[in-house]
Tab-separated table of C-alpha atoms in Angstrom:
chain	number	residue	atom	x	y	z
T	262	UNK	CA	141.434	131.058	109.681
T	263	UNK	CA	138.704	129.052	107.963
T	264	UNK	CA	135.851	127.586	109.956
T	265	UNK	CA	135.046	124.001	109.111
T	266	UNK	CA	131.854	122.194	109.947
T	267	UNK	CA	132.231	118.611	111.084
T	268	UNK	CA	128.838	117.033	110.493
T	269	UNK	CA	129.786	113.376	110.367
T	270	UNK	CA	127.288	111.401	112.479
T	271	UNK	CA	128.685	109.576	115.495
T	272	UNK	CA	127.707	107.031	118.088
T	273	UNK	CA	124.228	106.508	119.359
T	274	UNK	CA	122.674	109.338	117.338
T	275	UNK	CA	123.485	107.557	114.087
T	276	UNK	CA	122.310	104.207	115.449
T	277	UNK	CA	119.032	105.678	116.638
T	278	UNK	CA	118.510	107.512	113.353
T	279	UNK	CA	119.171	104.414	111.288
T	280	UNK	CA	116.847	102.351	113.483
T	281	UNK	CA	113.753	104.447	112.816
T	282	UNK	CA	114.896	105.257	109.303
T	283	UNK	CA	115.034	101.554	108.451
T	284	UNK	CA	111.458	100.956	109.587
T	285	UNK	CA	110.121	104.133	107.966
T	286	UNK	CA	111.844	103.705	104.601
T	287	UNK	CA	111.069	99.994	104.333
T	288	UNK	CA	107.458	100.675	105.270
T	289	UNK	CA	107.054	103.508	102.756
T	290	UNK	CA	108.761	101.604	99.960
T	291	UNK	CA	106.699	98.492	100.609
T	292	UNK	CA	103.532	100.566	100.720
T	293	UNK	CA	104.309	102.266	97.424
T	294	UNK	CA	105.527	99.203	95.537
T	295	UNK	CA	103.086	96.585	96.812
T	296	UNK	CA	99.992	98.780	96.454
T	297	UNK	CA	101.156	100.012	93.054
T	298	UNK	CA	101.643	96.416	92.005
T	299	UNK	CA	98.131	95.523	93.118
T	300	UNK	CA	96.299	98.424	91.475
T	301	UNK	CA	98.376	98.286	88.286
T	302	UNK	CA	97.783	94.548	88.080
T	303	UNK	CA	94.030	95.012	88.507
T	304	UNK	CA	94.126	97.858	85.967
T	305	UNK	CA	95.584	95.403	83.479
T	306	UNK	CA	92.451	93.293	83.837
T	307	UNK	CA	89.701	95.883	84.314
T	308	UNK	CA	89.091	99.632	84.257
T	309	UNK	CA	86.418	99.476	86.978
T	310	UNK	CA	87.087	102.217	89.520
T	311	UNK	CA	85.289	100.223	92.189
T	312	UNK	CA	87.423	97.153	91.618
T	313	UNK	CA	90.596	99.248	91.701
T	314	UNK	CA	89.561	101.010	94.913
T	315	UNK	CA	88.579	97.753	96.620
T	316	UNK	CA	91.810	96.025	95.660
T	317	UNK	CA	93.927	99.016	96.655
T	318	UNK	CA	92.262	99.459	100.052
T	319	UNK	CA	92.501	95.752	100.790
T	320	UNK	CA	96.204	95.815	99.924
T	321	UNK	CA	96.766	98.918	102.036
T	322	UNK	CA	95.090	97.492	105.129
T	323	UNK	CA	96.617	94.035	104.819
T	324	UNK	CA	100.071	95.421	104.104
T	325	UNK	CA	100.100	97.999	106.893
T	326	UNK	CA	98.941	95.470	109.488
T	327	UNK	CA	101.425	92.886	108.239
T	328	UNK	CA	104.308	95.368	108.345
T	329	UNK	CA	103.398	96.521	111.854
T	330	UNK	CA	103.022	92.966	113.176
T	331	UNK	CA	106.247	91.806	111.549
T	332	UNK	CA	108.196	94.767	112.851
T	333	UNK	CA	106.761	94.317	116.348
T	334	UNK	CA	107.733	90.631	116.452
T	335	UNK	CA	111.202	91.293	115.026
T	336	UNK	CA	112.053	94.155	117.367
T	337	UNK	CA	110.522	92.367	120.367
T	338	UNK	CA	112.870	89.458	119.706
T	339	UNK	CA	115.800	91.862	119.477
T	340	UNK	CA	114.776	93.558	122.727
T	341	UNK	CA	114.430	90.204	124.503
T	342	UNK	CA	117.931	89.266	123.327
T	343	UNK	CA	119.329	92.556	124.580
T	344	UNK	CA	117.680	92.134	127.983
T	345	UNK	CA	118.945	88.549	128.262
T	346	UNK	CA	122.483	89.692	127.434
T	347	UNK	CA	122.270	92.429	130.072
T	348	UNK	CA	120.973	89.962	132.665
T	349	UNK	CA	123.882	87.620	131.929
T	350	UNK	CA	126.369	90.468	132.168
T	351	UNK	CA	124.834	91.622	135.447
T	352	UNK	CA	125.223	88.110	136.899
T	353	UNK	CA	128.831	87.801	135.717
T	354	UNK	CA	129.684	91.175	137.260
T	355	UNK	CA	128.217	90.017	140.538
T	356	UNK	CA	129.876	86.579	140.558
T	357	UNK	CA	133.293	87.335	139.041
T	358	UNK	CA	134.029	91.058	139.155
T	359	UNK	CA	137.795	90.712	138.749
T	360	UNK	CA	137.491	88.585	135.603
T	361	UNK	CA	135.043	91.096	134.171
T	362	UNK	CA	137.414	93.964	134.967
T	363	UNK	CA	140.227	92.113	133.201
T	364	UNK	CA	137.948	91.492	130.228
T	365	UNK	CA	136.992	95.163	129.986
T	366	UNK	CA	140.664	96.125	130.193
T	367	UNK	CA	141.543	93.833	127.295
T	368	UNK	CA	138.702	95.121	125.159
T	369	UNK	CA	139.805	98.716	125.717
T	370	UNK	CA	143.413	97.758	124.952
T	371	UNK	CA	142.269	96.144	121.691
T	372	UNK	CA	140.855	99.524	120.707
T	373	UNK	CA	144.290	101.114	120.813
T	374	UNK	CA	144.880	102.096	124.440
T	375	UNK	CA	148.054	101.093	126.195
T	376	UNK	CA	147.641	98.392	128.834
T	377	UNK	CA	148.151	100.880	131.670
T	378	UNK	CA	145.676	103.419	130.301
T	379	UNK	CA	143.193	100.674	129.454
T	380	UNK	CA	143.351	99.366	133.014
T	381	UNK	CA	142.838	102.816	134.492
T	382	UNK	CA	139.937	103.513	132.135
T	383	UNK	CA	138.356	100.137	132.916
T	384	UNK	CA	138.575	100.784	136.642
T	385	UNK	CA	137.058	104.251	136.322
T	386	UNK	CA	134.231	102.988	134.110
T	387	UNK	CA	133.575	100.085	136.468
T	388	UNK	CA	133.483	102.359	139.521
T	389	UNK	CA	131.076	104.687	137.758
T	390	UNK	CA	128.694	102.056	136.325
T	391	UNK	CA	130.054	98.589	135.627
T	392	UNK	CA	126.987	97.267	133.814
T	393	UNK	CA	126.715	100.265	131.507
T	394	UNK	CA	130.423	100.093	130.714
T	395	UNK	CA	130.295	96.408	129.777
T	396	UNK	CA	127.010	96.825	127.911
T	397	UNK	CA	128.418	99.548	125.691
T	398	UNK	CA	131.959	98.270	125.193
T	399	UNK	CA	131.370	94.512	125.148
T	400	UNK	CA	127.801	94.163	123.885
T	401	UNK	CA	127.289	97.376	121.931
T	402	UNK	CA	124.058	98.021	123.845
T	403	UNK	CA	122.892	101.200	125.532
T	404	UNK	CA	120.907	100.015	128.596
T	405	UNK	CA	118.981	103.297	128.603
T	406	UNK	CA	117.911	103.038	124.950
T	407	UNK	CA	116.762	99.498	124.272
T	408	UNK	CA	114.898	98.998	121.019
T	409	UNK	CA	111.172	99.698	121.323
T	410	UNK	CA	108.880	97.301	119.397
T	411	UNK	CA	105.875	99.633	119.624
T	412	UNK	CA	107.802	102.511	118.083
T	413	UNK	CA	109.006	100.293	115.239
T	414	UNK	CA	105.530	98.859	114.638
T	415	UNK	CA	103.918	102.301	114.641
T	416	UNK	CA	106.525	103.726	112.287
T	417	UNK	CA	106.075	100.815	109.877
T	418	UNK	CA	102.282	101.046	109.968
T	419	UNK	CA	102.252	104.776	109.359
T	420	UNK	CA	104.963	104.709	106.698
T	421	UNK	CA	103.297	101.856	104.788
T	422	UNK	CA	99.917	103.597	104.896
T	423	UNK	CA	101.321	106.905	103.656
T	424	UNK	CA	103.266	105.165	100.913
T	425	UNK	CA	100.284	103.060	99.839
T	426	UNK	CA	97.934	106.039	99.579
T	427	UNK	CA	99.908	107.548	96.704
T	428	UNK	CA	99.442	104.787	94.093
T	429	UNK	CA	95.903	104.160	95.310
T	430	UNK	CA	94.828	107.789	94.835
T	431	UNK	CA	96.812	108.113	91.631
T	432	UNK	CA	94.904	105.159	90.204
T	433	UNK	CA	91.334	105.980	91.277
T	434	UNK	CA	91.213	109.779	90.963
T	435	UNK	CA	92.285	110.486	87.350
T	436	UNK	CA	90.109	109.575	84.347
T	437	UNK	CA	90.406	106.038	83.020
T	438	UNK	CA	92.383	107.157	79.972
T	439	UNK	CA	95.281	108.560	82.005
T	440	UNK	CA	95.197	106.746	85.355
T	441	UNK	CA	97.829	104.152	84.434
T	442	UNK	CA	100.356	106.722	83.220
T	443	UNK	CA	99.692	108.971	86.218
T	444	UNK	CA	100.141	106.062	88.612
T	445	UNK	CA	103.378	104.800	87.072
T	446	UNK	CA	104.939	108.266	86.956
T	447	UNK	CA	103.798	109.114	90.497
T	448	UNK	CA	105.201	105.863	91.854
T	449	UNK	CA	108.562	106.304	90.138
T	450	UNK	CA	108.876	109.879	91.432
T	451	UNK	CA	107.923	108.785	94.960
T	452	UNK	CA	110.449	105.944	94.893
T	453	UNK	CA	113.136	108.322	93.680
T	454	UNK	CA	112.354	110.650	96.590
T	455	UNK	CA	112.379	107.892	99.212
T	456	UNK	CA	115.633	106.563	97.798
T	457	UNK	CA	117.161	110.035	97.897
T	458	UNK	CA	115.902	110.676	101.425
T	459	UNK	CA	117.109	107.383	102.844
T	460	UNK	CA	120.528	107.837	101.273
T	461	UNK	CA	120.908	111.393	102.572
T	462	UNK	CA	119.785	110.610	106.105
T	463	UNK	CA	121.889	107.451	106.190
T	464	UNK	CA	124.959	109.195	104.737
T	465	UNK	CA	125.022	106.763	101.807
T	466	UNK	CA	125.435	107.224	98.055
T	467	UNK	CA	122.296	108.762	96.533
T	468	UNK	CA	122.409	107.459	92.956
T	469	UNK	CA	122.443	103.696	93.755
T	470	UNK	CA	119.634	104.095	96.295
T	471	UNK	CA	117.448	105.997	93.833
T	472	UNK	CA	118.109	103.579	90.979
T	473	UNK	CA	117.414	100.546	93.190
T	474	UNK	CA	114.089	101.962	94.317
T	475	UNK	CA	112.933	103.019	90.878
T	476	UNK	CA	114.129	99.833	89.185
T	477	UNK	CA	112.428	97.558	91.702
T	478	UNK	CA	109.169	99.489	91.464
T	479	UNK	CA	109.206	99.501	87.657
T	480	UNK	CA	109.785	95.740	87.509
T	481	UNK	CA	107.017	95.065	90.043
T	482	UNK	CA	104.484	97.170	88.135
T	483	UNK	CA	105.490	95.665	84.804
T	484	UNK	CA	105.093	92.102	86.043
T	485	UNK	CA	101.745	92.669	87.753
T	486	UNK	CA	100.333	94.605	84.822
T	487	UNK	CA	101.317	91.828	82.431
T	488	UNK	CA	99.723	89.241	84.714
T	489	UNK	CA	96.527	91.303	85.007
T	490	UNK	CA	96.345	91.858	81.271
T	491	UNK	CA	96.756	88.140	80.583
T	492	UNK	CA	94.072	87.205	83.100
T	493	UNK	CA	91.757	89.896	81.728
T	494	UNK	CA	92.276	88.679	78.166
T	495	UNK	CA	91.547	85.129	79.305
T	496	UNK	CA	88.319	86.296	80.897
T	497	UNK	CA	89.340	85.225	84.404
């Protein structure tokens, strides 16, 4: 007999993983690409280490705070919506329990259970915890694991900062003659790694994720460098 390992992600574990993964990967990618765009653009106009460091740090701080604030507002709105939906469901269960039981039965039957089994399951779930049953089956919400805006904001802030440090250090540490090449190569490698990691953890195809990340970063650096070079040549 051959042992098989069934490692397909299921249920809440996948949802929770994808929730923090989304914030972390978006934060890291934004940190890498936006800061790389800034320092490469400035490098197109000047080779001053001080100017590059100032621009990179300003981009890092502004970007990390913006990502954290945006993620906090977005997830707070989602959490408020989830709480409002739970409050409505709680009121409906209190005011019309039979209609809610019938509704739960129909939803379970739509998932493939026979009407008799669906009714029995709905009654058992309702007797155990009616709100939790309706929240999970009807709303797709786990009342015990509502989205946390502080977690999302912190993950975005940290991920953006870590991502932004790479192009910043790659630009200011090497000698002027090689800093641009070092930065571009470092950024492309980092984007390939974040694309690979997000695809693996999210059980998605690796190649498209890697190519998307690297292609977007390359375009961003190319555009900002061209803009910086033009402004530098114009003496702006």
